[in-house]
Each structure stands twice: as structure tokens, then as C-alpha cells.
Amino acid sequence: MTGLELVVAGWFAVNVISKLADQVVSLVKKQIKYQKGVKRKLKTLAEDLKKIQAAIYSACRLQITNPALQHWMLELMDAAKAAENVLNKFSCNVAGEREEPARPRGFTKSTGTIVKRLFFHDRYLDELNDVLNRFGKVAAEMGNFLKLVELDLVVRKHREMLGGQQTTSMPIESNVVGRDNERNDMVNFLLATGNSYVCGNDVNFAVVSIVGIHGVGKTTLARCVYNDRNIQGHFDIKVWLCVSDEFNVKRLMIEIIESACIQRPHDLHRLINLDTIQGILNQVLMEKKFLVVFDGIRSDQIIAGWETLWPSFKFGKKGSRIILTTCDQNIGEMMEMKTINLKGIEGQDYWRLFEQWASRGVNPRDLPILKSVVKQIAPKLGGSPLAAKMVGLKIASMLREQGQKIMQSKL
């Protein structure tokens, strides 16, 4: 399910839970007979429904992207369907009791009728118990759900801040955790001398795209490969381009020229004619083995401007490479290229990354507490390096504040 679908599901769940809660209250007021404990169980269900309804209401306005949130919502919807089914059966039975014709005074219900009703409640009480257990499980996880909603907001705000931010090739992290396989795969591709993934018979360059959702580490991996010691000296020209929202062909051409050529025309930025600028770019790339990174590109941007840039890249030397980082899964269908689908970091690598961020500036005596927190929260972040960074730094800040309060209380 997509984030938008889950928003709709959230609003739907709020309405369903509300109706179920009203139905439970109605059944409790009618005081279902013949089975001890039913009224108490229905009251328990009503309390769980209220808590869950409040939790969903606080989150359904979000486009939920965290896998753990999605799983929780799906479990809730399944439990709601089961509850609706069993409550309808109880309601129908109660309605049947109310519609029975009045008996003359002195007449009592037959033993068969009583046994039948006892059997009905015994049979559906098992279903009610199952529903209670399912809702109890969902309600027990509600605290984690609300924490994940808060964490999802933190990560979302950070992504929005990064939306218009320019990137550079300079590494931010000295040690990239959990990406050894992808890194080695890309380095081998960049150094290869074969013709695999070459974009046509008349060109000398090949393209590799790093595809993945926001925050999964595409730019970090591209930086890591761009600065790999095995790559240094292999290419005559290396250029890092941050595409951002506007795929301005003229700007990108000028940036390539400026990065690749020391003796560039002094009036380069004043040139208006795109053909003149492209002629200069062709000369710059002529018989040079280049590596060009387009960070943050979209398929619609390729459609809009790639055909203009493409002819200039043909002037490069055999073995030239282009790296694209993108969230667009369809970009690989637009041309021949090698694709690396970047997923979340898994297992011990993710714990290590999360702990690396969460332990910054934390007192060593708080590390046991930190490790416990990491083990609880890490599995719920979907392997996102960005989430590990943002949530980890938040936890570190909270631990530092707590430590300062303890120190002040001792003074």
C-alpha cells in the first residue's frame, strides 16, 4: 500500500472503529443474558476501541511511509473486520430476543430455547475472545505506533529541508556502514573495460543508476564511490552535478566545463547561445575519459534535457561513465543502463549505524541504556540511514539532557 492509500485507510478505520464502539456500547446497555462475562468483555473491547481510535485520528493525516506503521494499520483493519462480524452476530441475536412474541403469564421459556441461546453465546463467545485478543495486541502496540508517528514526522521534516539543498561530492560520513557490496559492485563497473551497458553502438560511455526512496543513502553511496581511492586517477575528468528541481541544460553544461577545464572562456556565464556553449563542452570532453554524477535526477528531467546533453557525451573516450541517483523507479526503462536498487540496511549493520549516531556525546555509563533503546527502535525504522541519523541524534540529545538534569540535582 502506498502512503496515500494508507491515509485513506486511516480515515476509513476511524469511521469503522467509531461505528464498532457505538455498537459495543449499545450491546452493553442491552445487558446480554445467559452468558457470564460477555458484558465485561464487551466493555474491555469498547475501551480498546476508544484508545485505538484516538491513535489513528492523530496519524491518519500523514502519508504513512514507515513499514512498521503500515503493518500496524493493516493488522488493525483485519481486527476491525473480525470485530464487525462477531458484533453483528450478537446484535442479530439480541434483536431476535426482543422480537419474540409475549408469553401468557405463568409460561416460561422452554429448556430447548434456553440451551439454544446458551449454545449461541458459547459458540460466538469464542469469536469474541479472539477479537479481544487481536485488539488487545493492537492496543498494546499503540505506544510504539505513536512513537513511530512522531519519528516519521521528524524524518519527513528533515527530508523537506533537504528538498532544495545542494549536494557536493565531499563525503560527510568517514565510514559508510552496510554498503560494501553495492560499493564494490559500482567500483568494478566504473573500472571495467568491457562494453556492458554502453548506451548505443556509437558511444563510449555507460550509465549506472542508484535507485531508492528518500533517505535510503543514494547520495552517500555515490559520494563514497566518487571518492574511492581506486577511482582516483582512472578518469581524466570528474564532475559532480546536483540536479535539484530544475534541469537547466545550460547551467549543467557550464558546470561541466568549469569543473573540467581550467582555461575556460572568461565570458562563459555571459554566453546566451546554447549551441556555442555546447561547442565548448564538446571540445572539453574530446577524447577524455570522464565520470559525471547527476545527483537527484527524475525521469521527466531526462525527457526534457537529456537529448541535448547526450551528443556531447559521445565525444568522450571509451570507458567514460555516468552515475545517476534517483527516486524514480522508471528511469531504467528510458535507456540502457546498469541499475542498483538500494534497499534499507539490515541486521547488525543497521544497529551499528543507529548506535553510531545515538551515542554521540553520550556519557559512557548511559551506553547500556542506549543499546537497549537501539534494539527496540531500530527494527521499526525500515533500514533507513536517514531515519537512523535523525532518530539517533534525537535520542543522544535526550540522554545528554537527562544526564545534565541528574548532575544539576546532585549540586
XYZ file of C-alpha atoms in Angstrom:
411
model
C 0.000 0.000 0.000
C 1.220 3.493 -0.798
C 1.362 6.290 1.746
C -1.706 7.962 0.237
C -3.674 4.694 0.268
C -2.870 4.287 3.939
C -4.083 7.811 4.676
C -7.422 6.871 3.132
C -7.323 3.580 5.052
C -6.687 5.556 8.228
C -9.722 7.771 7.744
C -11.780 4.674 6.873
C -10.526 2.908 10.003
C -11.526 5.875 12.186
C -15.111 5.637 10.929
C -15.241 1.841 11.243
C -13.830 1.919 14.782
C -16.324 4.641 15.714
C -19.257 2.526 14.499
C -17.913 -0.549 16.290
C -17.571 1.418 19.523
C -21.191 2.616 19.265
C -22.322 -0.940 18.585
C -20.450 -2.268 21.631
C -21.938 0.422 23.893
C -25.417 -0.441 22.609
C -24.913 -4.154 23.332
C -23.604 -3.430 26.826
C -26.687 -1.320 27.602
C -28.947 -4.159 26.486
C -27.170 -6.413 29.005
C -26.783 -9.611 27.001
C -28.081 -12.501 29.046
C -27.303 -16.183 29.534
C -23.520 -15.884 29.440
C -21.447 -14.568 32.293
C -18.544 -12.311 31.355
C -19.873 -11.151 27.972
C -20.749 -7.688 29.257
C -17.324 -7.320 30.874
C -15.572 -8.442 27.689
C -17.567 -6.000 25.602
C -16.613 -3.169 27.952
C -12.942 -4.126 27.562
C -13.367 -4.051 23.791
C -15.035 -0.628 23.996
C -12.078 0.773 25.969
C -9.557 -0.615 23.457
C -11.562 0.813 20.564
C -11.514 4.309 22.079
C -7.735 4.228 22.560
C -7.105 2.910 19.064
C -9.487 5.429 17.506
C -7.593 8.295 19.144
C -4.272 6.903 17.907
C -5.455 6.555 14.320
C -7.004 10.020 14.336
C -3.659 11.535 15.311
C -1.867 9.761 12.470
C -4.307 9.442 9.577
C -3.474 12.908 8.263
C 0.033 11.688 7.441
C 1.112 9.923 4.284
C 2.478 6.970 6.241
C 5.721 5.613 4.789
C 7.261 3.644 7.645
C 6.829 -0.137 7.045
C 6.122 -0.746 10.741
C 3.299 1.820 10.668
C 1.872 0.196 7.566
C 1.952 -3.245 9.212
C 0.217 -1.903 12.342
C -2.530 -0.295 10.284
C -3.145 -3.473 8.279
C -3.367 -5.544 11.475
C -5.864 -3.042 12.852
C -8.048 -3.219 9.754
C -8.099 -7.036 9.889
C -9.085 -6.947 13.565
C -11.813 -4.392 12.817
C -13.350 -6.649 10.157
C -13.395 -9.602 12.566
C -14.947 -7.445 15.305
C -17.635 -6.143 12.980
C -18.571 -9.706 12.029
C -18.925 -11.063 15.580
C -20.704 -7.959 16.891
C -23.251 -8.209 14.086
C -23.998 -11.763 15.225
C -24.542 -10.617 18.812
C -26.732 -7.740 17.608
C -28.878 -10.049 15.473
C -29.364 -12.422 18.394
C -30.379 -9.602 20.740
C -32.793 -8.275 18.127
C -34.271 -11.783 17.833
C -34.861 -11.930 21.574
C -36.680 -8.598 21.533
C -38.951 -9.672 18.678
C -40.173 -12.895 20.395
C -43.956 -12.881 20.981
C -45.066 -12.293 24.534
C -45.976 -15.415 26.521
C -49.015 -15.667 28.762
C -48.240 -15.072 32.380
C -47.053 -18.224 34.062
C -45.419 -19.653 30.942
C -41.612 -19.938 30.921
C -39.114 -20.381 28.136
C -38.565 -23.974 27.161
C -35.386 -25.745 28.147
C -34.589 -26.173 24.443
C -34.778 -22.426 23.842
C -32.518 -21.679 26.787
C -29.996 -24.325 25.719
C -30.105 -22.958 22.172
C -29.285 -19.463 23.367
C -26.611 -20.685 25.723
C -25.111 -22.604 22.814
C -25.262 -19.480 20.638
C -23.399 -17.400 23.173
C -20.858 -20.155 23.864
C -20.172 -20.500 20.174
C -19.771 -16.784 19.490
C -18.039 -16.087 22.774
C -15.003 -17.873 21.330
C -15.098 -15.466 18.402
C -15.450 -12.526 20.789
C -12.429 -13.765 22.758
C -10.436 -13.978 19.529
C -11.418 -10.405 18.639
C -10.460 -9.222 22.133
C -7.054 -10.870 21.812
C -6.441 -9.291 18.420
C -7.479 -5.822 19.559
C -5.523 -6.291 22.768
C -2.400 -6.955 20.722
C -3.019 -3.906 18.518
C -3.717 -1.731 21.572
C -0.545 -2.991 23.288
C 1.489 -1.884 20.269
C -0.220 1.516 20.214
C 2.539 3.185 22.243
C 5.101 2.103 19.676
C 2.730 3.233 16.932
C 2.531 6.763 18.327
C 6.318 6.887 18.747
C 6.726 5.826 15.132
C 4.304 8.529 14.024
C 6.471 11.089 15.822
C 9.668 9.649 14.321
C 8.065 9.612 10.878
C 7.331 13.324 11.270
C 10.932 14.056 12.290
C 12.307 12.238 9.240
C 9.697 13.813 6.966
C 10.602 17.347 8.094
C 14.278 16.623 7.512
C 13.522 15.368 4.003
C 11.593 18.558 3.256
C 14.572 20.591 4.442
C 16.835 18.600 2.115
C 14.460 19.002 -0.829
C 16.064 22.173 -2.162
C 19.501 21.589 -0.683
C 22.523 21.437 -2.972
C 24.803 18.424 -2.628
C 28.540 18.123 -3.244
C 30.965 15.256 -3.748
C 32.595 15.884 -0.359
C 31.964 12.878 1.951
C 30.068 13.679 5.160
C 30.496 10.293 6.840
C 34.038 8.942 7.066
C 32.745 5.381 7.356
C 29.761 4.180 5.302
C 28.089 1.265 7.081
C 26.352 -1.648 5.366
C 27.075 -0.770 1.729
C 30.216 -2.793 0.978
C 28.552 -4.984 -1.677
C 26.973 -2.067 -3.539
C 30.191 -0.058 -3.305
C 32.334 -2.877 -4.717
C 29.795 -3.539 -7.469
C 29.858 0.094 -8.572
C 33.638 0.469 -8.377
C 34.092 -2.646 -10.525
C 31.590 -1.264 -13.026
C 33.372 2.085 -13.232
C 36.760 0.433 -13.751
C 35.551 -2.190 -16.248
C 36.844 -2.034 -19.818
C 34.017 -4.008 -21.468
C 31.052 -2.666 -23.424
C 28.311 -3.737 -20.996
C 25.546 -1.151 -20.568
C 27.046 1.140 -23.225
C 24.269 3.434 -24.447
C 24.309 2.546 -28.137
C 26.805 1.422 -30.763
C 28.226 4.858 -31.477
C 29.017 5.942 -27.906
C 31.857 5.243 -25.481
C 30.132 5.814 -22.156
C 27.937 3.667 -19.922
C 25.371 4.657 -17.301
C 24.637 3.285 -13.828
C 21.652 4.446 -11.777
C 21.260 4.208 -7.998
C 17.520 3.908 -7.364
C 15.810 4.100 -3.980
C 13.409 6.016 -1.742
C 14.322 9.276 0.015
C 16.747 8.802 2.869
C 17.999 5.351 1.842
C 21.535 6.603 1.141
C 21.792 7.094 -2.641
C 23.864 10.273 -2.462
C 26.062 8.801 0.284
C 26.846 5.753 -1.861
C 27.545 7.923 -4.913
C 29.941 10.095 -2.858
C 31.637 7.005 -1.486
C 32.286 5.625 -4.978
C 33.197 9.027 -6.452
C 35.949 9.420 -3.841
C 37.109 5.789 -3.810
C 40.909 5.584 -3.951
C 40.703 3.066 -6.818
C 38.832 5.643 -8.898
C 41.337 8.443 -8.347
C 43.449 8.848 -11.473
C 41.310 6.491 -13.549
C 39.297 9.301 -15.154
C 40.619 12.404 -16.879
C 37.569 14.423 -15.837
C 35.341 14.026 -12.770
C 32.240 16.194 -12.346
C 29.576 16.206 -9.613
C 26.261 17.827 -10.607
C 23.378 18.448 -8.209
C 20.330 18.461 -10.464
C 17.771 19.656 -7.856
C 14.294 20.600 -9.090
C 15.314 22.430 -12.250
C 17.062 20.504 -15.029
C 18.678 23.553 -16.629
C 20.728 22.249 -19.564
C 22.702 25.470 -19.965
C 23.628 25.559 -16.266
C 24.687 21.908 -16.283
C 26.815 22.362 -19.413
C 28.581 25.350 -17.870
C 29.177 23.464 -14.611
C 30.776 20.567 -16.501
C 33.019 22.979 -18.406
C 34.018 24.809 -15.206
C 34.781 21.573 -13.354
C 36.756 20.049 -16.204
C 38.629 22.972 -17.708
C 40.937 25.464 -16.023
C 41.399 27.562 -19.167
C 37.736 28.213 -19.829
C 36.353 31.305 -21.599
C 36.221 34.245 -19.189
C 32.779 35.246 -20.505
C 31.309 31.738 -20.214
C 28.402 32.786 -17.996
C 27.539 35.676 -20.300
C 27.108 33.420 -23.307
C 23.495 33.181 -24.403
C 23.633 30.847 -27.376
C 23.284 27.228 -26.206
C 24.946 25.930 -29.376
C 28.076 27.962 -28.604
C 28.209 26.600 -25.049
C 27.766 23.040 -26.310
C 30.590 23.511 -28.798
C 32.904 24.436 -25.906
C 31.684 21.398 -23.932
C 32.395 19.106 -26.882
C 35.991 20.359 -27.009
C 36.383 19.882 -23.255
C 35.211 16.246 -23.394
C 37.023 15.380 -26.639
C 38.975 12.102 -26.160
C 38.764 12.425 -22.364
C 37.616 9.624 -20.098
C 35.016 11.267 -17.876
C 32.951 10.431 -14.802
C 29.857 12.606 -14.371
C 27.404 12.278 -11.469
C 23.835 13.588 -11.770
C 22.595 13.615 -8.177
C 18.808 13.711 -7.693
C 17.528 13.363 -11.250
C 13.987 12.472 -12.347
C 12.699 10.709 -15.457
C 10.783 13.798 -16.621
C 14.025 15.795 -16.411
C 15.783 13.252 -18.607
C 12.993 13.511 -21.163
C 13.252 17.305 -21.087
C 17.019 17.759 -21.327
C 18.911 14.539 -21.896
C 18.678 14.640 -25.688
C 20.507 17.966 -25.664
C 23.316 16.739 -23.398
C 23.625 13.292 -24.971
C 25.547 14.331 -28.145
C 28.308 15.990 -26.095
C 28.961 12.844 -24.067
C 29.646 10.965 -27.321
C 32.899 12.920 -27.649
C 34.328 11.237 -24.557
C 36.867 8.440 -24.520
C 35.934 4.768 -24.241
C 35.377 3.776 -20.612
C 33.604 7.004 -19.637
C 30.858 6.633 -17.046
C 27.745 8.467 -15.844
C 26.145 7.925 -12.413
C 22.505 8.854 -11.776
C 20.885 8.931 -8.330
C 17.105 8.936 -8.381
C 13.892 8.009 -6.570
C 12.243 7.254 -9.904
C 11.876 3.506 -10.463
C 11.025 4.061 -14.141
C 14.274 5.749 -15.060
C 15.942 2.466 -16.008
C 13.351 1.879 -18.724
C 14.353 5.028 -20.597
C 17.803 3.887 -21.721
C 20.275 1.032 -21.467
C 21.889 1.231 -18.043
C 23.028 -0.754 -15.051
C 20.632 -0.307 -12.120
C 21.387 -0.669 -8.424
C 18.172 -0.828 -6.405
C 19.159 0.450 -2.981
C 17.203 -1.037 -0.087
C 17.296 -0.335 3.631
C 20.315 -1.505 5.639
C 19.625 -4.722 7.523
C 20.574 -6.542 10.714
C 23.695 -5.788 12.711
C 24.870 -3.185 10.192
C 21.784 -1.071 10.856
C 22.082 -1.447 14.625
C 25.705 -0.359 14.336
C 24.779 2.689 12.225
C 21.930 3.669 14.565
C 24.136 3.261 17.633
C 26.865 5.311 15.944
C 24.543 8.330 15.710
C 22.735 7.759 19.016
C 25.959 7.552 21.055
C 27.349 10.953 20.008
C 28.268 12.899 23.121
C 26.572 10.365 25.406
C 28.122 9.544 28.789
C 29.710 6.044 28.695
C 27.651 4.993 31.721
C 24.471 5.517 29.667
C 25.593 3.146 26.898
C 23.767 0.071 28.327
C 20.502 2.052 28.296
C 21.320 3.260 24.796
C 21.897 -0.276 23.498
C 18.533 -1.346 24.913
C 16.752 1.578 23.228
C 18.507 0.891 19.913
C 17.371 -2.742 19.939
C 13.767 -1.671 20.489
C 13.583 1.151 17.949
C 15.960 0.100 15.142
C 13.731 -2.663 13.703
C 10.887 -0.155 13.311
C 12.778 2.312 11.077
C 12.765 0.252 7.894
C 16.554 0.250 7.478
C 16.634 3.937 6.504
C 20.050 5.554 7.139
C 18.399 8.985 7.297
C 15.977 7.756 9.965
C 18.896 6.224 11.888
C 20.681 9.572 11.812
C 17.710 11.765 12.758
C 16.272 9.478 15.436
C 19.727 8.551 16.724
C 20.712 12.196 17.198
C 17.373 12.873 18.915
C 17.971 10.006 21.355
C 21.523 11.222 22.011
C 20.190 14.701 22.756
C 17.592 13.305 25.171
C 20.207 11.226 27.011
C 22.525 14.234 27.318
C 19.695 16.394 28.712
C 18.776 13.670 31.186
C 22.414 13.398 32.291
C 22.639 17.160 32.807
C 19.488 17.161 34.958
C 20.919 14.385 37.132
C 24.176 16.310 37.568
C 22.311 19.511 38.486
C 20.164 17.693 41.039
C 23.311 16.489 42.811
C 24.730 20.008 43.160
